[in-house]
Coordinates of C-alpha atoms in Angstrom, one line a residue:
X504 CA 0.0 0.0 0.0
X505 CA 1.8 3.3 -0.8
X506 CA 1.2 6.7 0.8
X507 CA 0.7 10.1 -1.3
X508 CA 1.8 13.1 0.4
X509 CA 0.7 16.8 -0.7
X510 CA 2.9 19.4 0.9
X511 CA 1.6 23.3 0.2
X512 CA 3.5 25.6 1.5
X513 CA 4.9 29.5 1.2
X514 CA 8.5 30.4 2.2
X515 CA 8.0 31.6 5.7
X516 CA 4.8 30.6 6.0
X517 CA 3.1 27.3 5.2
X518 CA -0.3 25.5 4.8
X519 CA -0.2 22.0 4.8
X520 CA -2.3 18.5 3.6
X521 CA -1.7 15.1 4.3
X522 CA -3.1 12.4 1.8
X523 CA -3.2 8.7 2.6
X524 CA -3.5 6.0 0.3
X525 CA -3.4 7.4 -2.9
X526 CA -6.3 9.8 -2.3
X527 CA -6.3 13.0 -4.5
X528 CA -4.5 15.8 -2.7
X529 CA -5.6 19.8 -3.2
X530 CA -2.9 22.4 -3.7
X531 CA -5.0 25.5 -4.6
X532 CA -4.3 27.0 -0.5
X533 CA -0.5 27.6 -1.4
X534 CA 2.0 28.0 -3.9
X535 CA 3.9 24.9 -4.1
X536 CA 7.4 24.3 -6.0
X537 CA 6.1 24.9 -9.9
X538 CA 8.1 25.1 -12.9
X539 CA 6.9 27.8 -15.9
X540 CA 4.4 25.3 -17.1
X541 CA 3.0 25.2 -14.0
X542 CA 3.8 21.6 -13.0
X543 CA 4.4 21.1 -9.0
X544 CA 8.0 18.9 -8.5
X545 CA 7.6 15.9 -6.7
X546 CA 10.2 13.1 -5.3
X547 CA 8.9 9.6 -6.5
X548 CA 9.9 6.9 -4.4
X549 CA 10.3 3.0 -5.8
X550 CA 10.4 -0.4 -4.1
X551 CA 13.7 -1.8 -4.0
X552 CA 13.2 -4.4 -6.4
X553 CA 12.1 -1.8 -9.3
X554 CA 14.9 -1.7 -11.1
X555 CA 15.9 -5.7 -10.9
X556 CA 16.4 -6.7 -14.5
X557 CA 18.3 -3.5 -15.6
X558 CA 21.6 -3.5 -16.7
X559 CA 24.1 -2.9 -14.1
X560 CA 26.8 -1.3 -16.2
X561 CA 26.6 1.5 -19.4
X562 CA 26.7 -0.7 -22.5
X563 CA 29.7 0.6 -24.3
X564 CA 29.6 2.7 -27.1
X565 CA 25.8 3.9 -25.7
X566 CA 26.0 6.3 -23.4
X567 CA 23.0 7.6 -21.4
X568 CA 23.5 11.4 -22.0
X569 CA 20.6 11.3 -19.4
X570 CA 22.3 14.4 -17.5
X571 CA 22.3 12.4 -14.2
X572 CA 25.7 12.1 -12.8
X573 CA 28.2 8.6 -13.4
X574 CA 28.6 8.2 -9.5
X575 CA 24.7 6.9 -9.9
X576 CA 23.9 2.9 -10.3
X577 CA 23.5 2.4 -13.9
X578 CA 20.2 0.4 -13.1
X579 CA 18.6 3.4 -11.5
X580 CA 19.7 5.5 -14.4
X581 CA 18.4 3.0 -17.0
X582 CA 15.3 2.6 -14.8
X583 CA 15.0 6.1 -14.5
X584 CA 15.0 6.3 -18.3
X585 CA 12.3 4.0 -18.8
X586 CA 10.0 5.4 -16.5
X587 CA 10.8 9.3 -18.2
X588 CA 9.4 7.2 -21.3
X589 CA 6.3 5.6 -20.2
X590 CA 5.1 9.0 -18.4
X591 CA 6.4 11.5 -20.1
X592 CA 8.6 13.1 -17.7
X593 CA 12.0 14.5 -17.1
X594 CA 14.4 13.6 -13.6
X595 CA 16.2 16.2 -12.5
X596 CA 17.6 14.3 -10.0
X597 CA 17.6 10.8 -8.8
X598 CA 18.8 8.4 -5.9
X599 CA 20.5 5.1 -6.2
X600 CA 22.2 4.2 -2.8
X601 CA 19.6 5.2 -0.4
X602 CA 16.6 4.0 -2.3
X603 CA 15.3 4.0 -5.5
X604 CA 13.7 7.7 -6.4
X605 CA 13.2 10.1 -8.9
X606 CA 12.6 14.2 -8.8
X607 CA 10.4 15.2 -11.4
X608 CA 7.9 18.4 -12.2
X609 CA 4.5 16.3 -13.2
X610 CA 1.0 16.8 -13.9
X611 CA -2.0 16.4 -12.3
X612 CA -2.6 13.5 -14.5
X613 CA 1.1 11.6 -14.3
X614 CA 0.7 12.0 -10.5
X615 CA -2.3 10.1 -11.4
X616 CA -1.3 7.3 -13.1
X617 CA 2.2 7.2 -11.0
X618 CA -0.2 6.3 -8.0
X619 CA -1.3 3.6 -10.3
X620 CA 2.3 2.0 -10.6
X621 CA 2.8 -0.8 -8.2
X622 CA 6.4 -0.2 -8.2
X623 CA 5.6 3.3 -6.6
X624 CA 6.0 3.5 -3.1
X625 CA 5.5 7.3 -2.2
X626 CA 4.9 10.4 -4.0
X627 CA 5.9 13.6 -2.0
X628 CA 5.4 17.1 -3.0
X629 CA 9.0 18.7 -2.8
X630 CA 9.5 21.2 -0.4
X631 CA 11.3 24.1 1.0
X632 CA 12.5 23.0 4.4
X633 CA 14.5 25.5 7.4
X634 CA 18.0 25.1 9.1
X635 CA 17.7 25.1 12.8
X636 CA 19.3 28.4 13.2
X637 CA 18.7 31.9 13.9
X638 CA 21.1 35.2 14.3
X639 CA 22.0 36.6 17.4
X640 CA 21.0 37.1 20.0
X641 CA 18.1 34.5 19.3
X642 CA 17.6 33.7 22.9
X643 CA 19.7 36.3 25.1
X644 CA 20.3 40.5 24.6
X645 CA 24.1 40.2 24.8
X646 CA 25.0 42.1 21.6
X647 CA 27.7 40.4 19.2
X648 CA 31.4 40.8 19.3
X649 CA 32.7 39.2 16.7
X650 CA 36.4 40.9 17.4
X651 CA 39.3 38.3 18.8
X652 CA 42.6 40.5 18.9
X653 CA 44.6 37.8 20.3
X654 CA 44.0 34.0 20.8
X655 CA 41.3 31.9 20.5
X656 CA 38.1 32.2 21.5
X657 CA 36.6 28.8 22.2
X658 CA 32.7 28.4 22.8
X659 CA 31.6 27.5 26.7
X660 CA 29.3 24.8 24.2
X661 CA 33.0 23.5 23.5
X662 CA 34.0 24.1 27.1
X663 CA 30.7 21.9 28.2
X664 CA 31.1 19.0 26.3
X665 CA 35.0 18.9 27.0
X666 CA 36.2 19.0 24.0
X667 CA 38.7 21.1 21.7
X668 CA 41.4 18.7 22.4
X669 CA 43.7 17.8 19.4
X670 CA 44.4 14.4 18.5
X671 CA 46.5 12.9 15.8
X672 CA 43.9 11.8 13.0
X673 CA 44.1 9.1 10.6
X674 CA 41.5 10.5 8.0
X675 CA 39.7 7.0 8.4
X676 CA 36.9 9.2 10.7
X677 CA 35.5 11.8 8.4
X678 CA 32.5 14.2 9.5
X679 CA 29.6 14.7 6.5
X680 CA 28.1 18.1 6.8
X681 CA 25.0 17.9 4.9
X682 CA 23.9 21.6 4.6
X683 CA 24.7 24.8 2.7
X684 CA 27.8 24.2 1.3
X685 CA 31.1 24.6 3.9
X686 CA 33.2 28.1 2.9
X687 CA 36.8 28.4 3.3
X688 CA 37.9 29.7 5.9
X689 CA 41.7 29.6 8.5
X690 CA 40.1 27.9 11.0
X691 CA 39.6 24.9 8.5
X692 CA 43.3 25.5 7.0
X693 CA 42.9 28.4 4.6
X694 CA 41.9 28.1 1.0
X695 CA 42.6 24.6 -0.1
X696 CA 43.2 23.3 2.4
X697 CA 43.3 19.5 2.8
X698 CA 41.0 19.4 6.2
X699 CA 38.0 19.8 3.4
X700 CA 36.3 18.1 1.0
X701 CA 33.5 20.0 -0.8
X702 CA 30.9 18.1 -3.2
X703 CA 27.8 19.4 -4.5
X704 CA 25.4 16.6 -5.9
X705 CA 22.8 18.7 -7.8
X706 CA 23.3 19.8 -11.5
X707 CA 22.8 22.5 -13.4
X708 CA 19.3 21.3 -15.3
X709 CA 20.2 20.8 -19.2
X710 CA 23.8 21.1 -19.1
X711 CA 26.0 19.1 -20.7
X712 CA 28.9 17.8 -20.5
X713 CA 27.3 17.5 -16.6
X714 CA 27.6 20.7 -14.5
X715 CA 27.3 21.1 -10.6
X716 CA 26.6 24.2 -9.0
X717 CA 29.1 25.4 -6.1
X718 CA 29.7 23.5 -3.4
X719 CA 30.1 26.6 -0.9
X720 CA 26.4 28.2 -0.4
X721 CA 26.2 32.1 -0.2
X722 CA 25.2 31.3 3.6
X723 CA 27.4 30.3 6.0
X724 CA 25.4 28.4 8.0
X725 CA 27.3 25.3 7.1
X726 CA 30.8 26.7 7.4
X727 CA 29.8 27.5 11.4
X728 CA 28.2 24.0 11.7
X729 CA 31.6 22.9 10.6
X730 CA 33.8 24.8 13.1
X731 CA 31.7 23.5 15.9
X732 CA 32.6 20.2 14.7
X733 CA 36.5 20.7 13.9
X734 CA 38.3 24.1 13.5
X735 CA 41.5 23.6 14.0
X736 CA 43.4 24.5 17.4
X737 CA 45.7 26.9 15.8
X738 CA 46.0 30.1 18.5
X739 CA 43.2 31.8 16.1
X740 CA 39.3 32.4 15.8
X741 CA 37.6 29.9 17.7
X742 CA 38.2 26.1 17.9
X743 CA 35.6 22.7 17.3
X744 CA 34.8 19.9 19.8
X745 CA 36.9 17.7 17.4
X746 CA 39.9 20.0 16.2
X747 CA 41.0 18.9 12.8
X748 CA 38.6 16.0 12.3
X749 CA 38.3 15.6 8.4
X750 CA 35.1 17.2 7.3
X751 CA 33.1 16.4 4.0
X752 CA 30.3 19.4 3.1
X753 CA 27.9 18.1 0.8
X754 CA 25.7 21.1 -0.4
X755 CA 22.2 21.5 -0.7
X756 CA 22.1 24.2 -2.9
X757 CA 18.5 23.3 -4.9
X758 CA 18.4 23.0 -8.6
X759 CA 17.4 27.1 -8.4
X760 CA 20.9 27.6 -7.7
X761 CA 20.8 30.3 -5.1
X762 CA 24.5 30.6 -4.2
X763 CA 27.3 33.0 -4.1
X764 CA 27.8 33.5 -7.9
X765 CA 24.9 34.6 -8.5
X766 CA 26.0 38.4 -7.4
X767 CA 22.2 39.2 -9.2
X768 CA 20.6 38.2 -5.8
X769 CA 19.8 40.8 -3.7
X770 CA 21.1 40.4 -0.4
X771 CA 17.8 40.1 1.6
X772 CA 17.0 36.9 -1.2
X773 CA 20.7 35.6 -0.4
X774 CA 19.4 35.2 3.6
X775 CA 16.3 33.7 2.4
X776 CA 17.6 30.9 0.0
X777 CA 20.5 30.4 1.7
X778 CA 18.5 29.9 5.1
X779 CA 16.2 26.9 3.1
X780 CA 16.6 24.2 1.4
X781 CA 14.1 21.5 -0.5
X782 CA 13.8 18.2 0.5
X783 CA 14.8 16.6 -3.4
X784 CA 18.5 18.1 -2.6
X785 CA 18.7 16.5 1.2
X786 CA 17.7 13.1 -0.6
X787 CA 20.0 13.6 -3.5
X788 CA 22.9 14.6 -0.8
X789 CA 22.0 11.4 1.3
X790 CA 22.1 9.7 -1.7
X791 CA 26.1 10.9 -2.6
X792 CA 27.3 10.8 1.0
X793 CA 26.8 6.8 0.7
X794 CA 28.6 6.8 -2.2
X795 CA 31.3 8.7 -1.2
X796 CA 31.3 6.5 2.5
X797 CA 31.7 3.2 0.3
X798 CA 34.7 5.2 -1.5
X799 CA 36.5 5.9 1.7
X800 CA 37.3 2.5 2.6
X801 CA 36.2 -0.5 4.5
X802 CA 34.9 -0.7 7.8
X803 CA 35.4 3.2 8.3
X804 CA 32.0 4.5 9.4
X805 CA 30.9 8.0 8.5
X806 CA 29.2 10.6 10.9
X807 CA 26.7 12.6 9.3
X808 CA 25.5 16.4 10.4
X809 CA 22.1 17.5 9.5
X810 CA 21.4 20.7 11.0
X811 CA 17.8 21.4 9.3
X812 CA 14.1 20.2 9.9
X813 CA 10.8 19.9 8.7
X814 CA 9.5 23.7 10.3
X815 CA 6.4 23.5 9.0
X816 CA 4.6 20.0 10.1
X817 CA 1.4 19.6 12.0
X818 CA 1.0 15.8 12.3
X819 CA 3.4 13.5 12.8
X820 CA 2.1 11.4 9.5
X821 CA 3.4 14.4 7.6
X822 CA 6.6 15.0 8.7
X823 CA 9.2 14.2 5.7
X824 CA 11.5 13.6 8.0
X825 CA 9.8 10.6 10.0
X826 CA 10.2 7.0 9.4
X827 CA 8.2 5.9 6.4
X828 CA 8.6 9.6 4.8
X829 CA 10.4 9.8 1.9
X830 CA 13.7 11.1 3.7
X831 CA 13.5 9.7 7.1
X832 CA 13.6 6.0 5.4
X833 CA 16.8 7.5 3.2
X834 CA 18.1 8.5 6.4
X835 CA 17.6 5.3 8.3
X836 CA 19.0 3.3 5.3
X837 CA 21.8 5.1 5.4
X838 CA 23.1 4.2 9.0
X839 CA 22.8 0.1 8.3
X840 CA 26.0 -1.6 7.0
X841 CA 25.8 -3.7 4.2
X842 CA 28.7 -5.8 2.8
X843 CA 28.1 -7.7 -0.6
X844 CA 29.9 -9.3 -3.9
X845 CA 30.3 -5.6 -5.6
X846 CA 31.0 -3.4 -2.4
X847 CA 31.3 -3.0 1.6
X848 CA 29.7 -0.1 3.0
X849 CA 30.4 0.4 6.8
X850 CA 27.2 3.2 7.3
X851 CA 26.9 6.0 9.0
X852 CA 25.8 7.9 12.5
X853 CA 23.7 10.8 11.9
X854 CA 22.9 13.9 14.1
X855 CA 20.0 16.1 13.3
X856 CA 18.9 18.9 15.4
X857 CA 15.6 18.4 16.9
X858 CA 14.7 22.3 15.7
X859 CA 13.3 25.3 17.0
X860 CA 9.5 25.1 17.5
X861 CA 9.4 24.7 21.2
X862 CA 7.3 21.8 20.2
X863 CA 7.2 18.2 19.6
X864 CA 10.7 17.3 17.8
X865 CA 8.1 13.8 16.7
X866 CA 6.8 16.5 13.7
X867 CA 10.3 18.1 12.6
X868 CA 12.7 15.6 12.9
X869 CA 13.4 11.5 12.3
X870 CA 10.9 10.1 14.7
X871 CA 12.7 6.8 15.9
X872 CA 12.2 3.6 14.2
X873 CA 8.9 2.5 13.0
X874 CA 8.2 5.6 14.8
X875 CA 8.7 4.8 18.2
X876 CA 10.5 7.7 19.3
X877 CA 14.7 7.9 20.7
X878 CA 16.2 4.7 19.9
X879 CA 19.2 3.4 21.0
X880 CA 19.7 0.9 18.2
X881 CA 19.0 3.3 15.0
X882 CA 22.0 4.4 14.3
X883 CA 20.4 8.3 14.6
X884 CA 20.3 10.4 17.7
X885 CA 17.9 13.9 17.6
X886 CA 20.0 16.6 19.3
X887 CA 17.5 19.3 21.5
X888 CA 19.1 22.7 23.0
X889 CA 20.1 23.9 26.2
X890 CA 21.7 26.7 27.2
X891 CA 24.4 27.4 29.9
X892 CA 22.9 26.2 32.9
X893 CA 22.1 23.0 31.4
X894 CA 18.5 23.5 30.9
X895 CA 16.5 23.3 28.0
X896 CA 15.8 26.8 25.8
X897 CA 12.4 27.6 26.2
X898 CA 10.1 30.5 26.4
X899 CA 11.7 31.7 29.8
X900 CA 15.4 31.8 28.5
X901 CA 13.7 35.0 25.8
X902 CA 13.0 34.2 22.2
X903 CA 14.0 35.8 18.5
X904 CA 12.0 37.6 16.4
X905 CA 13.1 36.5 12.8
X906 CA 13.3 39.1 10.0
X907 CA 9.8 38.4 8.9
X908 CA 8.4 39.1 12.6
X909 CA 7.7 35.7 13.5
X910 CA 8.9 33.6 16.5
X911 CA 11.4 31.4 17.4
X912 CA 11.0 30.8 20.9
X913 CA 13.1 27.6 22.2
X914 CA 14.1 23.8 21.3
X915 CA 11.7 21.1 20.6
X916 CA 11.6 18.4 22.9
X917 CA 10.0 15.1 23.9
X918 CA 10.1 11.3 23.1
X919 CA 12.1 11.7 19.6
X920 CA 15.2 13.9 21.4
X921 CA 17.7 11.4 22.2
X922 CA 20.5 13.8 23.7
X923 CA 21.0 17.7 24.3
X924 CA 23.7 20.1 23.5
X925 CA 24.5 23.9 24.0
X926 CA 22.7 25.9 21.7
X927 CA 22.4 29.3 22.7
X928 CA 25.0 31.8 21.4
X929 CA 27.4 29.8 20.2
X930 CA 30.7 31.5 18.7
X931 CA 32.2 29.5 15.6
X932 CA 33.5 30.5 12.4
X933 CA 31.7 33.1 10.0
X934 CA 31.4 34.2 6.3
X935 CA 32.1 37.8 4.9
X936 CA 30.0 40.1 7.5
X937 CA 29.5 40.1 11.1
X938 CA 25.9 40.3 11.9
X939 CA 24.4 44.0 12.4
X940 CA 27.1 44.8 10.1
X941 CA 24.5 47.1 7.1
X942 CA 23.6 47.2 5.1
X943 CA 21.1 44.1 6.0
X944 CA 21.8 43.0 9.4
X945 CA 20.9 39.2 9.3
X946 CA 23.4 38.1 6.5
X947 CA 26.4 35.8 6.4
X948 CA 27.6 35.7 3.0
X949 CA 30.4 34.2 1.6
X950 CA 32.3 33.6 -1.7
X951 CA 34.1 30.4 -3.1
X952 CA 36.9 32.5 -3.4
X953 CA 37.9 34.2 -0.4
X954 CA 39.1 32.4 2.9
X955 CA 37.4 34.6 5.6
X956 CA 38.6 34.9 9.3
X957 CA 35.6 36.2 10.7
X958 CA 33.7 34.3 13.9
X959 CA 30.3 35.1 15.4
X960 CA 27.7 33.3 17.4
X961 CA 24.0 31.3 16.0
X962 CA 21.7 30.2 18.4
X963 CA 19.1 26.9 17.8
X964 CA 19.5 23.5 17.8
X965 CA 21.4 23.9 14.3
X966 CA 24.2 24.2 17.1
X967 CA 23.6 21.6 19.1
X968 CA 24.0 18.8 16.7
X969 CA 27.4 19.8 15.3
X970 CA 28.6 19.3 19.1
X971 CA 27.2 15.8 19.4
X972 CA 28.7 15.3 15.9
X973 CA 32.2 16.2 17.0
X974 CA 32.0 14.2 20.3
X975 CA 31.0 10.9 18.1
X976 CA 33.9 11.8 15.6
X977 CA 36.6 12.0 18.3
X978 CA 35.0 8.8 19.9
X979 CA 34.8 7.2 17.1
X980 CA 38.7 7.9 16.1
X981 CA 40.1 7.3 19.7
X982 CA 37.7 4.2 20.5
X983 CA 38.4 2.8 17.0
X984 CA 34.8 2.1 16.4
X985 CA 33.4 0.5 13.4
X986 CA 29.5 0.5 13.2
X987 CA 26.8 3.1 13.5
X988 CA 25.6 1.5 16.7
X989 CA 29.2 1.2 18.2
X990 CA 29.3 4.9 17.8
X991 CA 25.9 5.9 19.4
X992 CA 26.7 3.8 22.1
X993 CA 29.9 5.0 23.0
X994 CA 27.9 8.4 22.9
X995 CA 25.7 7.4 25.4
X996 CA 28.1 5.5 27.4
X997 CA 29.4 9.8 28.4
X998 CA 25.6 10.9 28.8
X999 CA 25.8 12.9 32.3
X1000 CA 22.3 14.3 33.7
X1001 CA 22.3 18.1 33.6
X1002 CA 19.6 18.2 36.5
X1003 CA 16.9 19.3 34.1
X1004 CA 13.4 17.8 32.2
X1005 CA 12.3 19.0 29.4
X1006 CA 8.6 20.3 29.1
X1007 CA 7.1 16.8 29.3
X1008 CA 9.4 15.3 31.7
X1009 CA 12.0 14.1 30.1
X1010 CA 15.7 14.4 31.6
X1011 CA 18.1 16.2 30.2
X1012 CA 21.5 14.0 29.0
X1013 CA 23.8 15.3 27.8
X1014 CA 27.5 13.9 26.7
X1015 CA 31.2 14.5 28.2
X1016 CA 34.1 13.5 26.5
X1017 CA 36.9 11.5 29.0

């Protein structure tokens, strides 16, 4: 039995419908993702047996010239080419590893007959989804001050979870940022530098020879994720729980291609695109970090940062990130090792903040297998925010008012946050402005070209993963741990109680490195 979802939804603010069971879904509320034909874009999901029978390597002297990239199974893309026949419809994008799926802008009437298709699992309206992050001060009045004349300035989240202490690495432990594109920066090395690998899966629609679009996003959300995880310890800027760790950014820049280059942007529309992302480019960047985790070697274990949620939810059913959505079972089938004839693929841990709704983290973020909440055997642990008292942020620690007005006013919570991490001003590295810097005050821009220097703090629980990320990589590394589950458990094997419950009576854990 599959599942249709309908997703409506405006940028900031969203209207949404959930259809079971192949029932017809309305979009006329909202403005969904459309092309200039006015088609919405969906992400089709197949079984795993769909594309049995296809070849399994590009018949020579036939190429595809399918504009979906080589790093793709070939039965996917000859799959994929089969079903753009018998509908009528062009992929943009497509996933392999994780699951069998395809993005494409459809009619009413192939969404129809796609529902039709036993081989058709889910069909989910694509979407514009948030990062767990908002400008200072989100949840306090100190004013920034972003200015280090001397020395490093290292984050009391740092300071909390013990860490910022440098250990030799072996590159076999590398860190997978899935986000807005890491920028360069000295606290990661400098331009070029080796600490940093930079992919980004999507292409440029109906180029080729195949072209992606930058790897470092305009906004530098993911190049402060990534110094919470590892900036180097290097008397300068500020310094990660993990200093050094190898890092892998894998951008979501969508197939709009709202990045740096693009100097036409204003710089109010940078801060918007650069502040979403859509769900087709998560699933396509789940999709390449597997790939690029079976490239790495055997038995060597990814960790993988997500730092972005579903903001706009109102059932748990409709969540895209909970198990049985179209990305939280690409997530899930991303942690589980598999070793066959063709490949070994050791898996991954995954961190993804629990967000910022002071609500149920169940409707924003993966909700446990089969949907039973924190799970110790997943492979996945939801990170919720405290500040630095050790309590969770809520309504009485103060709130941010977002450049549209609206509220931010603390960290989800509940049954589907594993762990807790500080998440209220936390310094890290920056892009080209400081915030409050005109001539718009909520920007972080940054080029592919320039190596910036610049640190300020975020708030949310965009913040508090990266910290749980870079206590699982230095565990990982100094443990010499080999599966997902080896990795969370070690985690939770340093879980201390902060002395706190959240707003439905959980405790507060959170970890401590030896």
């Amino acid at each position: 039995m599959k599942r249709f979802i309908g997703r409506t939804l405006f940028l900031f603010c969203a209207v949404i419908s959930f259809n079971a069971f192949a029932q017809k879904t309305q979009n006329s509320a909202a403005t969904p993702i459309t092309d200039n034909q006015g088609r919405i874009r969906y992400i089709i999901d197949f079984t795993k047996e769909a594309t049995q029978g296809q070849p399994t390597h590009i018949k020579p002297g036939e190429p595809l010239n399918d504009g979906l990239p080589d790093w793709q199974k070939p039965e996917m893309r000859y799959f994929a080419k089969g079903i753009a026949k018998k509908y009528g419809l062009t992929p943009l994008s497509t996933t392999s590893w994780v699951g069998n799926s395809i993005t494409a802008y459809l009619t009413h009437g192939q969404v129809q007959a796609l529902e039709n298709d036993e081989r058709v699992t889910l069909i989910t309206q694509d979407m514009h989804l948030g990062f767990s992050s908002y400008v200072s001060p989100p949840w306090g009045d100190s004013p920034p001050s972003p200015d280090v004349p001397d020395g490093e300035k290292i984050s009391w989240g740092t300071a909390a979870v013990n860490g910022g202490n440098p250990i030799n690495h072996t590159g076999d432990v590398k860190v997978y940022v899935l986000d807005s594109g890491v920028g360069y920066h000295t606290d990661l090395g400098g331009y070029g530098s080796a600490q940093v690998q930079r992919y980004n899966p999507n292409l440029v629609p109906n180029q080729y020879p195949w072209q992606w679009f930058n790897p470092v996003g305009c906004y530098a959300h993911a190049t402060h994720v990534a110094g919470i995880i590892g900036a180097q310890a290097n008397n300068s800027g500020t310094r990660g729980v993990n200093p050094g760790v190898p890092i892998v950014s894998v951008s979501t820049g969508d197939s709009a291609g709202y990045l740096c280059s693009n100097s036409s942007l204003s710089t109010e529309d940078r801060y918007i695109y650069g502040g979403y992302t859509v769900a087709s480019a998560i699933s396509v960047g789940l999709d390449m970090i597997m790939q690029l985790v079976i490239q790495n070697g055997w038995y060597k274990p990814g960790i993988v940062n997500m730092s972005f949620n579903d903001r706009f939810a109102t059932t748990e059913a409709a969540n895209v990130f909970g198990y049985g959505s179209t990305l939280g079972n690409k997530m899930y089938a991303l942690t589980i090792p598999y070793s066959g004839y063709s490949y070994h693929y050791a898996g991954v841990f995954i961190v993804q903040s629990a967000g910022n709704q002071y609500g149920d983290a169940c409707l924003h973020a993966f909700n446990g297998y089969l949907g039973g909440g924190a799970n110790p055997y997943d492979g996945i642990m939801v990170v919720g925010g405290i500040d630095n008292s050790g309590a969770p942020v809520t309504p009485a620690n103060g709130s941010f008012i977002e450049p549209n007005g609206s509220t931010e006013v603390g960290s989800n919570y509940g049954r589907c946050v594993d762990v807790w991490a500080p998440a209220q001003k936390i310094w890290s590295m920056w892009g080209g402005r400081a915030f409050g810097t005109p001539p718009f005050p909520y920007t972080g821009d940054q080029l592919s070209t320039v190596a910036y220097s610049t640190i300020d703090y975020l708030s949310g629980t965009s913040m508090a993963a990266p910290h749980i990320a870079g206590v699982a990589s230095y565990l990982a590394e100094t443990q010499n741990l080999t599966t997902p589950l080896q990795i969370e458990a070690a985690v939770r094997a340093h879980f201390n109680f902060l002395g706190h419950y959240d707003h439905v009576g959980f405790p507060i854990y959170m970890p401590t490195l030896p």
